[in-house]
Coordinates of C-alpha atoms in Angstrom, one line a residue:
M1077 CA 110.6 87.9 115.5
E1078 CA 112.8 86.8 112.7
P1079 CA 113.5 89.1 109.7
G1080 CA 110.7 88.9 107.2
K1081 CA 108.2 87.1 109.4
M1082 CA 104.7 88.3 108.8
I1083 CA 102.6 90.1 111.3
S1084 CA 99.9 88.0 112.7
S1085 CA 96.3 88.4 114.0
T1086 CA 95.4 91.8 115.5
S1087 CA 98.2 93.9 113.9
K1088 CA 98.2 92.5 110.4
W1089 CA 95.5 94.9 109.1
V1090 CA 97.5 97.8 110.5
S1091 CA 100.5 96.7 108.5
R1092 CA 98.5 96.5 105.3
L1093 CA 96.8 99.8 106.0
L1094 CA 100.2 101.4 106.4
A1095 CA 101.4 99.8 103.1
V1096 CA 98.3 101.2 101.3
C1097 CA 99.0 104.7 102.6
G1098 CA 102.6 104.3 101.7
F1099 CA 101.6 103.2 98.2
G1100 CA 99.7 106.5 97.9
L1101 CA 102.7 108.6 99.2
F1102 CA 105.1 106.9 96.8
A1103 CA 102.7 107.2 93.9
W1104 CA 102.5 111.0 94.7
M1105 CA 106.3 111.1 94.9
L1106 CA 106.8 109.4 91.6
W1107 CA 104.2 111.5 89.8
Y1108 CA 105.4 114.9 90.9
S1109 CA 109.1 114.1 91.0
S1110 CA 108.9 112.8 87.4
A1111 CA 107.1 116.0 86.3
N1112 CA 109.7 118.1 88.1
A1113 CA 112.6 116.1 86.8
S1114 CA 111.5 116.6 83.2
S1115 CA 112.0 120.3 83.4
Y1116 CA 115.7 119.7 83.9
F1117 CA 116.2 117.8 80.6
E1118 CA 115.7 119.1 77.1
S1119 CA 113.8 116.0 76.0
G1120 CA 111.6 116.2 79.1
R1121 CA 109.9 113.0 80.3
T1122 CA 111.5 110.9 77.6
A1123 CA 114.9 111.6 79.1
V1124 CA 113.6 110.9 82.6
V1125 CA 112.1 107.5 81.6
L1126 CA 115.2 106.4 79.7
L1127 CA 117.7 107.5 82.3
T1128 CA 115.7 106.1 85.2
G1129 CA 115.3 102.8 83.3
G1130 CA 119.0 102.7 82.6
A1131 CA 119.8 103.5 86.3
A1132 CA 117.5 100.7 87.4
V1133 CA 119.2 98.2 85.1
V1134 CA 122.7 99.2 86.3
L1135 CA 121.6 99.0 90.0
L1136 CA 120.1 95.6 89.5
L1137 CA 123.1 94.3 87.7
L1138 CA 125.4 95.6 90.5
L1139 CA 123.1 94.1 93.1
F1140 CA 123.1 90.8 91.3
A1141 CA 126.9 90.7 91.1
A1142 CA 127.2 91.9 94.8
T1143 CA 124.9 89.1 96.1
R1144 CA 126.5 86.4 93.9
Y1145 CA 130.1 87.2 94.2
L1146 CA 130.8 89.3 97.3
G1147 CA 130.7 88.2 100.9
R1148 CA 129.1 90.3 103.6
G1149 CA 132.4 91.8 104.8
V1150 CA 133.7 92.5 101.4
F1151 CA 130.5 94.2 100.3
L1152 CA 130.3 96.4 103.4
A1153 CA 134.0 97.4 102.9
A1154 CA 133.2 98.3 99.3
V1155 CA 130.2 100.4 100.2
L1156 CA 132.0 102.2 103.0
S1157 CA 134.9 102.9 100.6
I1158 CA 132.5 104.4 98.0
A1159 CA 130.5 106.4 100.6
I1160 CA 133.5 107.8 102.4
G1161 CA 135.6 108.3 99.3
A1162 CA 132.9 110.3 97.4
R1163 CA 132.2 112.4 100.4
L1164 CA 135.8 113.2 101.2
I1165 CA 136.4 114.2 97.6
W1166 CA 133.4 116.5 97.8
I1167 CA 134.3 118.3 101.1
F1168 CA 138.0 118.8 100.0
T1169 CA 137.0 120.2 96.6
V1170 CA 133.9 122.2 97.5
D1171 CA 134.6 125.0 100.1
T1172 CA 131.1 125.5 101.5
Q1173 CA 131.0 128.4 104.0
P1174 CA 128.3 128.3 106.8
V1175 CA 125.4 130.6 106.2
S1176 CA 122.0 131.3 107.9
D1177 CA 121.4 129.1 111.0
F1178 CA 124.6 127.2 110.3
L1179 CA 126.6 130.4 110.6
D1180 CA 124.9 131.3 113.9
M1181 CA 125.6 127.9 115.4
H1182 CA 129.2 127.8 114.1
S1183 CA 129.9 131.3 115.4
G1184 CA 128.5 130.2 118.8
A1185 CA 130.8 127.1 118.7
L1186 CA 133.9 129.2 118.0
S1187 CA 133.0 131.5 120.9
A1188 CA 132.5 128.5 123.2
A1189 CA 135.7 126.9 122.1
S1190 CA 137.6 130.0 123.1
G1191 CA 136.0 130.0 126.5
D1192 CA 133.3 132.6 125.9
F1193 CA 129.8 131.1 126.5
S1194 CA 127.9 134.4 126.3
F1195 CA 126.7 133.4 122.8
G1196 CA 123.9 131.5 124.6
T1197 CA 122.2 134.8 125.5
N1198 CA 122.2 136.4 122.0
D1199 CA 119.0 136.8 120.1
Y1200 CA 119.4 133.7 118.0
F1201 CA 119.9 131.2 120.9
T1202 CA 117.4 132.8 123.2
R1203 CA 114.8 132.2 120.4
W1204 CA 116.0 128.8 119.5
G1205 CA 117.6 127.4 122.7
Y1206 CA 117.5 123.8 121.4
Q1207 CA 120.3 124.7 118.9
I1208 CA 122.8 125.2 121.7
G1209 CA 123.4 121.5 122.0
F1210 CA 124.7 121.3 118.4
A1211 CA 126.8 124.4 118.9
L1212 CA 128.5 122.8 121.9
Y1213 CA 129.1 119.7 119.9
E1214 CA 130.9 121.8 117.3
A1215 CA 132.8 123.6 120.1
F1216 CA 134.0 120.2 121.4
I1217 CA 135.3 119.2 118.0
I1218 CA 137.0 122.6 117.5
T1219 CA 138.6 122.4 120.9
L1220 CA 140.1 119.0 120.0
F1221 CA 141.1 119.6 116.4
G1222 CA 141.3 123.3 115.7
T1223 CA 139.1 125.9 114.0
D1224 CA 139.3 124.6 110.4
P1225 CA 135.7 123.7 109.3
I1226 CA 137.1 120.8 107.3
V1227 CA 137.4 118.8 110.5
L1228 CA 133.6 119.2 111.2
K1229 CA 132.9 118.2 107.6
V1230 CA 135.0 115.0 108.1
F1231 CA 132.9 114.2 111.1
N1232 CA 129.8 114.7 108.8
V1233 CA 131.3 112.1 106.5
L1234 CA 131.9 109.6 109.3
F1235 CA 128.4 110.0 110.7
Q1236 CA 126.9 109.5 107.2
A1237 CA 129.1 106.4 106.7
G1238 CA 127.7 105.1 110.1
T1239 CA 124.2 105.8 108.9
A1240 CA 124.9 103.8 105.7
I1241 CA 125.7 100.8 108.0
L1242 CA 122.6 101.3 110.0
V1243 CA 120.5 101.4 106.8
Y1244 CA 122.1 98.1 105.8
L1245 CA 121.5 96.4 109.1
S1246 CA 118.0 97.8 109.5
T1247 CA 117.0 96.7 105.9
A1248 CA 118.5 93.3 106.4
R1249 CA 116.4 92.9 109.5
A1250 CA 113.3 94.2 108.0
F1251 CA 113.6 92.4 104.6
S1252 CA 116.7 90.4 103.6
E1253 CA 120.4 90.5 103.1
T1254 CA 119.8 91.4 99.4
G1255 CA 117.6 94.3 100.5
G1256 CA 120.2 95.5 102.9
R1257 CA 122.7 95.7 100.1
A1258 CA 120.4 97.5 97.8
A1259 CA 119.6 100.1 100.4
A1260 CA 123.2 100.7 101.5
L1261 CA 124.5 100.9 97.9
L1262 CA 121.9 103.6 97.0
Y1263 CA 122.4 105.5 100.2
A1264 CA 126.2 105.6 99.6
V1265 CA 125.8 107.2 96.1
Y1266 CA 122.8 109.5 96.8
V1267 CA 123.9 112.9 95.6
P1268 CA 122.1 115.2 98.2
N1269 CA 123.7 113.2 101.1
I1270 CA 127.1 113.7 99.5
M1271 CA 126.6 117.4 98.9
M1272 CA 125.3 118.1 102.4
C1273 CA 128.5 116.7 103.9
S1274 CA 130.1 120.1 103.2
V1275 CA 127.3 121.9 105.1
L1276 CA 127.7 122.4 108.8
T1277 CA 124.2 121.2 109.6
N1278 CA 123.0 119.3 112.6
Q1279 CA 121.2 116.7 110.6
H1280 CA 124.1 114.3 110.0
I1281 CA 124.8 113.5 113.7
S1282 CA 121.1 113.5 114.7
V1283 CA 120.1 111.2 111.8
F1284 CA 122.8 108.7 112.9
F1285 CA 121.7 108.6 116.6
F1286 CA 117.9 108.6 115.9
F1287 CA 118.3 105.7 113.5
L1288 CA 120.7 103.9 115.8
G1289 CA 117.8 104.1 118.4
V1290 CA 115.3 102.8 115.8
Y1291 CA 117.6 99.9 114.9
I1292 CA 117.9 98.9 118.6
I1293 CA 114.1 98.9 118.7
I1294 CA 113.5 96.7 115.7
R1295 CA 116.5 94.4 116.5
R1296 CA 114.7 92.7 119.4
G1297 CA 111.6 94.8 120.1
L1298 CA 113.1 96.2 123.4
A1299 CA 113.4 92.6 124.6
G1300 CA 117.1 93.1 125.5
K1301 CA 117.9 93.8 129.1
W1302 CA 119.3 97.3 128.4
D1303 CA 117.6 98.1 125.1
W1304 CA 115.3 100.6 126.7
L1305 CA 118.3 102.5 128.2
A1306 CA 120.1 102.6 124.9
V1307 CA 117.1 103.8 123.0
G1308 CA 116.4 106.5 125.6
L1309 CA 120.1 107.7 125.4
C1310 CA 120.2 107.6 121.6
F1311 CA 116.9 109.6 121.2
G1312 CA 117.9 111.9 124.0
F1313 CA 121.3 112.8 122.6
A1314 CA 119.9 113.1 119.1
H1315 CA 117.3 115.5 120.3
L1316 CA 120.0 117.7 121.8
M1317 CA 121.5 118.0 118.3
R1318 CA 118.2 118.4 116.4
P1319 CA 114.7 118.7 118.1
L1320 CA 113.0 115.7 116.6
G1321 CA 113.0 113.5 119.6
G1322 CA 109.3 114.0 120.3
F1323 CA 108.4 112.7 116.9
F1324 CA 110.6 109.6 117.2
L1325 CA 109.2 108.9 120.7
V1326 CA 105.6 109.0 119.3
G1327 CA 106.8 106.6 116.6
L1328 CA 108.3 104.3 119.3
V1329 CA 105.0 104.2 121.3
A1330 CA 102.9 103.7 118.2
Y1331 CA 105.1 100.8 117.1
I1332 CA 105.1 99.1 120.5
V1333 CA 101.4 99.5 120.9
L1334 CA 100.3 98.4 117.4
F1335 CA 102.8 95.6 116.8
K1336 CA 104.0 94.4 120.2
L1337 CA 101.4 95.1 122.9
L1338 CA 98.2 94.4 121.0
P1339 CA 99.2 91.0 119.8
S1340 CA 100.4 90.0 123.3
I1341 CA 97.7 91.8 125.4
R1342 CA 96.5 88.5 126.9
E1343 CA 100.0 87.4 127.8
R1344 CA 101.8 88.3 131.0
K1345 CA 104.8 89.7 129.2
W1346 CA 103.0 92.8 128.0
G1347 CA 103.6 94.5 131.3
A1348 CA 107.3 94.2 131.1
L1349 CA 107.3 95.6 127.6
A1350 CA 105.2 98.5 128.6
A1351 CA 107.6 99.1 131.5
R1352 CA 110.6 99.1 129.2
T1353 CA 108.9 101.5 126.8
A1354 CA 108.2 103.8 129.7
G1355 CA 111.8 103.5 130.8
A1356 CA 113.1 104.6 127.4
I1357 CA 110.8 107.7 127.5
A1358 CA 112.0 108.4 131.1
V1359 CA 115.6 108.2 130.1
Y1360 CA 115.0 110.5 127.1
L1361 CA 113.3 113.1 129.4
L1362 CA 116.1 112.8 132.0
V1363 CA 118.7 113.5 129.3
Q1364 CA 116.9 116.7 128.4
Q1365 CA 116.4 117.8 132.0
L1366 CA 120.0 117.2 132.9
A1367 CA 121.3 119.0 129.9
S1368 CA 119.1 122.0 130.5
F1369 CA 119.9 122.1 134.2
A1370 CA 123.7 122.0 133.5
L1371 CA 123.5 124.8 131.0
V1372 CA 121.3 127.0 133.1
Q1373 CA 123.4 126.5 136.2
T1374 CA 126.7 127.3 134.3
G1375 CA 125.1 130.5 132.8
V1376 CA 125.3 129.3 129.2
T1377 CA 121.6 129.9 128.8
A1378 CA 118.9 131.5 131.0
S1379 CA 116.2 129.1 130.0
P1380 CA 115.9 125.3 129.3
L1381 CA 116.8 123.9 126.0
S1382 CA 113.3 124.1 124.6
N1383 CA 111.4 125.9 121.9
Q1384 CA 110.6 129.4 123.2
E1385 CA 108.2 130.0 120.3
P1386 CA 106.0 126.9 120.0
Y1387 CA 103.7 128.4 117.4
W1388 CA 106.4 129.6 115.0
K1389 CA 106.8 126.4 112.9
F1390 CA 103.1 126.1 112.5
M1391 CA 102.6 129.8 111.7
I1392 CA 105.3 129.6 109.0
G1393 CA 104.0 126.3 107.8
L1394 CA 100.6 127.7 107.1
N1395 CA 101.8 130.8 105.2
P1396 CA 100.4 130.5 101.7
D1397 CA 102.6 133.3 100.3
T1398 CA 105.8 131.2 100.9
N1399 CA 104.2 127.8 100.4
G1400 CA 104.8 127.0 104.0
G1401 CA 108.5 127.9 103.8
W1402 CA 110.5 130.5 105.8
S1403 CA 109.1 134.0 105.6
Y1404 CA 111.1 137.2 105.9
D1405 CA 107.9 139.2 106.4
D1406 CA 106.7 136.9 109.2
T1407 CA 110.1 137.2 110.9
V1408 CA 110.0 141.0 110.8
Y1409 CA 106.4 141.0 112.1
V1410 CA 107.0 138.8 115.1
L1411 CA 110.3 140.4 116.1
Q1412 CA 108.5 143.6 116.9
F1413 CA 107.0 141.9 120.0
P1414 CA 109.1 141.1 123.0
Q1415 CA 110.0 137.4 123.4
G1416 CA 107.7 135.5 125.7
E1417 CA 104.0 135.5 126.1
E1418 CA 103.4 138.6 124.0
R1419 CA 105.2 137.3 121.0
N1420 CA 103.6 133.9 121.4
R1421 CA 100.2 135.5 121.4
A1422 CA 101.0 137.4 118.3
E1423 CA 102.1 134.3 116.5
L1424 CA 99.1 132.3 117.7
E1425 CA 96.8 135.1 116.5
L1426 CA 98.4 135.1 113.0
L1427 CA 98.2 131.3 113.0
K1428 CA 94.4 131.4 113.7
Q1429 CA 93.9 133.9 110.9
R1430 CA 95.5 131.6 108.4
L1431 CA 93.3 128.8 109.5
T1432 CA 90.1 130.7 108.7
D1433 CA 90.1 130.2 104.9
K1434 CA 89.5 126.4 104.7
R1435 CA 89.8 126.3 100.9
Q1436 CA 93.1 128.1 100.9
I1437 CA 94.4 125.8 103.6
G1438 CA 93.4 122.7 101.5
E1439 CA 95.2 124.1 98.5
L1440 CA 98.3 124.9 100.6
F1441 CA 98.4 121.4 102.0
L1442 CA 98.4 120.0 98.4
S1443 CA 101.0 122.5 97.2
K1444 CA 103.3 121.8 100.2
A1445 CA 103.0 118.0 99.6
R1446 CA 104.0 118.5 95.9
S1447 CA 107.0 120.5 96.9
M1448 CA 108.1 118.5 99.9
W1449 CA 108.0 115.1 98.1
G1450 CA 108.3 116.1 94.4
A1451 CA 110.6 119.1 94.1
E1452 CA 114.4 118.9 93.7
D1453 CA 116.5 118.7 96.8
S1454 CA 118.0 122.0 98.0
A1455 CA 121.4 120.4 98.8
A1456 CA 123.0 122.1 95.8
M1457 CA 121.7 125.5 97.0
W1458 CA 123.2 125.1 100.4
S1459 CA 126.5 123.6 99.3
I1460 CA 127.6 125.3 96.1
Q1461 CA 125.3 128.2 95.1
D1462 CA 127.6 130.9 96.4
Q1463 CA 130.5 129.5 94.3
I1464 CA 128.9 130.5 91.0
R1465 CA 129.2 127.0 89.4
P1466 CA 125.9 126.8 87.5
E1467 CA 126.9 124.0 85.2
L1468 CA 128.0 121.7 88.1
Q1469 CA 124.8 122.6 90.0
K1470 CA 122.7 121.7 87.0
R1471 CA 124.3 118.3 86.5
L1472 CA 124.1 117.4 90.2
I1473 CA 120.4 118.3 90.3
Q1474 CA 119.8 116.2 87.2
I1475 CA 121.5 113.2 88.8
E1476 CA 119.6 113.8 92.0
R1477 CA 116.3 113.9 90.1
I1478 CA 117.0 110.6 88.4
Q1479 CA 118.0 109.0 91.7
Y1480 CA 114.9 110.3 93.4
V1481 CA 112.5 109.0 90.7
L1482 CA 114.3 105.7 90.8
L1483 CA 113.8 105.5 94.6
A1484 CA 110.1 106.4 94.2
Q1485 CA 109.6 103.7 91.6
F1486 CA 111.2 101.0 93.7
A1487 CA 109.3 102.2 96.8
L1488 CA 106.0 102.1 94.9
I1489 CA 106.6 98.5 94.0
A1490 CA 107.6 97.7 97.6
A1491 CA 104.5 99.2 99.0
G1492 CA 102.3 97.5 96.5
V1493 CA 103.7 94.1 97.4
M1494 CA 103.6 94.8 101.1
A1495 CA 99.9 95.9 100.8
Y1496 CA 99.1 92.6 99.0
R1497 CA 101.2 90.1 101.0
G1498 CA 101.6 91.9 104.3
A1499 CA 104.9 93.0 105.8
S1500 CA 107.2 92.3 108.7
V1501 CA 106.9 94.4 111.9
E1502 CA 110.3 95.9 111.3
A1503 CA 109.3 97.1 107.8
S1504 CA 106.1 98.5 109.3
M1505 CA 108.1 100.6 111.7
F1506 CA 109.8 102.5 108.9
M1507 CA 106.6 103.0 107.0
L1508 CA 105.0 104.3 110.2
L1509 CA 107.8 106.8 110.7
L1510 CA 107.8 108.0 107.1
L1511 CA 104.0 108.5 106.9
G1512 CA 104.1 110.3 110.3
Y1513 CA 106.8 112.6 109.1
A1514 CA 105.0 113.4 105.8
A1515 CA 101.8 114.2 107.8
L1516 CA 103.7 116.4 110.2
H1517 CA 105.2 118.5 107.4
I1518 CA 101.8 119.2 106.0
V1519 CA 101.3 121.7 108.8
I1520 CA 104.7 122.8 109.9
E1521 CA 107.5 124.7 108.0
M1522 CA 108.6 122.9 104.9
Q1523 CA 112.0 122.7 103.2
T1524 CA 113.2 119.9 100.9
R1525 CA 116.4 119.6 102.9
Y1526 CA 114.3 118.3 105.8
R1527 CA 113.9 115.1 103.8
I1528 CA 117.3 114.0 104.9
D1529 CA 116.0 113.6 108.5
I1530 CA 113.6 110.7 107.4
F1531 CA 115.1 109.5 104.1
P1532 CA 116.8 106.4 105.6
C1533 CA 113.2 105.1 105.8
V1534 CA 112.8 105.6 102.0
F1535 CA 116.1 103.8 101.3
I1536 CA 115.1 100.9 103.5
L1537 CA 111.6 100.5 102.1
Q1538 CA 112.5 100.9 98.4
S1539 CA 115.0 98.1 98.8
F1540 CA 112.2 95.6 98.9
G1541 CA 111.0 96.8 95.5
A1542 CA 114.5 96.4 94.1
T1543 CA 114.7 92.9 95.6
V1544 CA 111.3 92.0 94.0
L1545 CA 112.6 93.0 90.6
L1546 CA 115.9 91.2 91.1
N1547 CA 114.1 88.0 92.2
S1548 CA 111.8 88.3 89.2
F1549 CA 114.9 88.5 86.9
K1550 CA 116.5 85.5 88.6
R1551 CA 113.3 83.4 88.1
W1552 CA 113.1 84.4 84.5
R1553 CA 116.8 83.6 84.0
K1554 CA 116.3 80.1 85.5
T1555 CA 113.3 79.6 83.2
Q1556 CA 115.4 80.5 80.2
V1557 CA 118.1 78.1 81.2
K1558 CA 115.6 75.3 81.9
F1559 CA 114.0 75.5 78.6
R1560 CA 117.1 76.3 76.5
P1561 CA 117.3 73.7 73.7
S1562 CA 120.3 71.3 73.8
G1563 CA 123.0 71.2 71.2
L1564 CA 121.4 68.3 69.3
E1565 CA 118.0 70.1 69.3
R1566 CA 119.7 73.1 67.8
G1567 CA 121.1 70.9 65.0
L1568 CA 124.8 71.2 66.2

């Protein structure tokens, strides 16, 4: 299917339903992020409105100039220069030290790089065995380039630059060349992305490979001879870095069923498509099994690379005292039980207790949704809080808030137009992933930094809103030129 071609017959209503749900999510984002943003400016909402409006004008002018005067290659070179340059400046001027989970993974990587793989049996990695994959990735980089964390941060920059290209390509496929440029430009200058490059998180590499897999899916709908293999490998490797593979696989299956199989159910080709989808899933599972087998056989870990506490994320996510965020008290409580069935039973019991008060659960869901999609990003906390630079942190949060409100505005316009006109199957894929991710974080642990895992979808979808506004401006401009009086009519 060509970019921008509308969904036909049986799947068209699904596309519009997704757009309507997306409209609700973006309206929610805009309302609560605007309220949150106003608390960071002395003049409140007035400042937010003026600054967001100014930012929109600047972006549209840049986009107009980029589409009019820059070829594709020149534009991509410019965007990459901006993206890489800003991030390199950040990581070389802000010395972010690893803390929390990032410290555990980095410490394990240092041990592995020195030949000591016993880190896989310590308390952290026996609880969260799926983090071993990222620790070994870091160990590989350390072995090649040395122990200075700046090298790992440079790789963060490169993976984010690669994601910017994927955002451009995916948006151009889903909407248009102009949309691709709008998405890539905003992704390149989005402040939380830049700040998180100095944090040794597994999100940069996983986001790149997950969205590389998604791009392969939408490019030809798994019609390519080896697309299924490439998607399975991308999702499989990304999951070894960050355990979101199951979510993306569900998104893949939903997309194929709703937008590929249903429209062609009476055609013979649906069987081949179903087989390729099953093949992608099989490759993904094979990657997990081979990695687990290799690490168990070499003694790095005693158990497969899986979640040994399946109820933990849900138990934490339903804690009203922490608004679904990490809880010190819950951690202390569960650690008194030995790991395995006894601890899992304790976590499940606490989870069931929290589900008994239906009213409280409803209020918690609303509160979590407000925080997840309306509160300021925690990138500043992770990257510079320990450096005692409050003024810089405040300015960066202010910029992030304006950028976020701007994204929500453009995305709201995009969803409204998509709900009215329909949308391409490629655009619907990104809406499907975003809505699924939002629903998932209603019930599991919530942190605003988790937005980075799915935010390429927001950049892609909002680009259509920016394009709609730009096209409206172009039509208005043509109208003004058409009806402009001649020199004689002006009395010259």
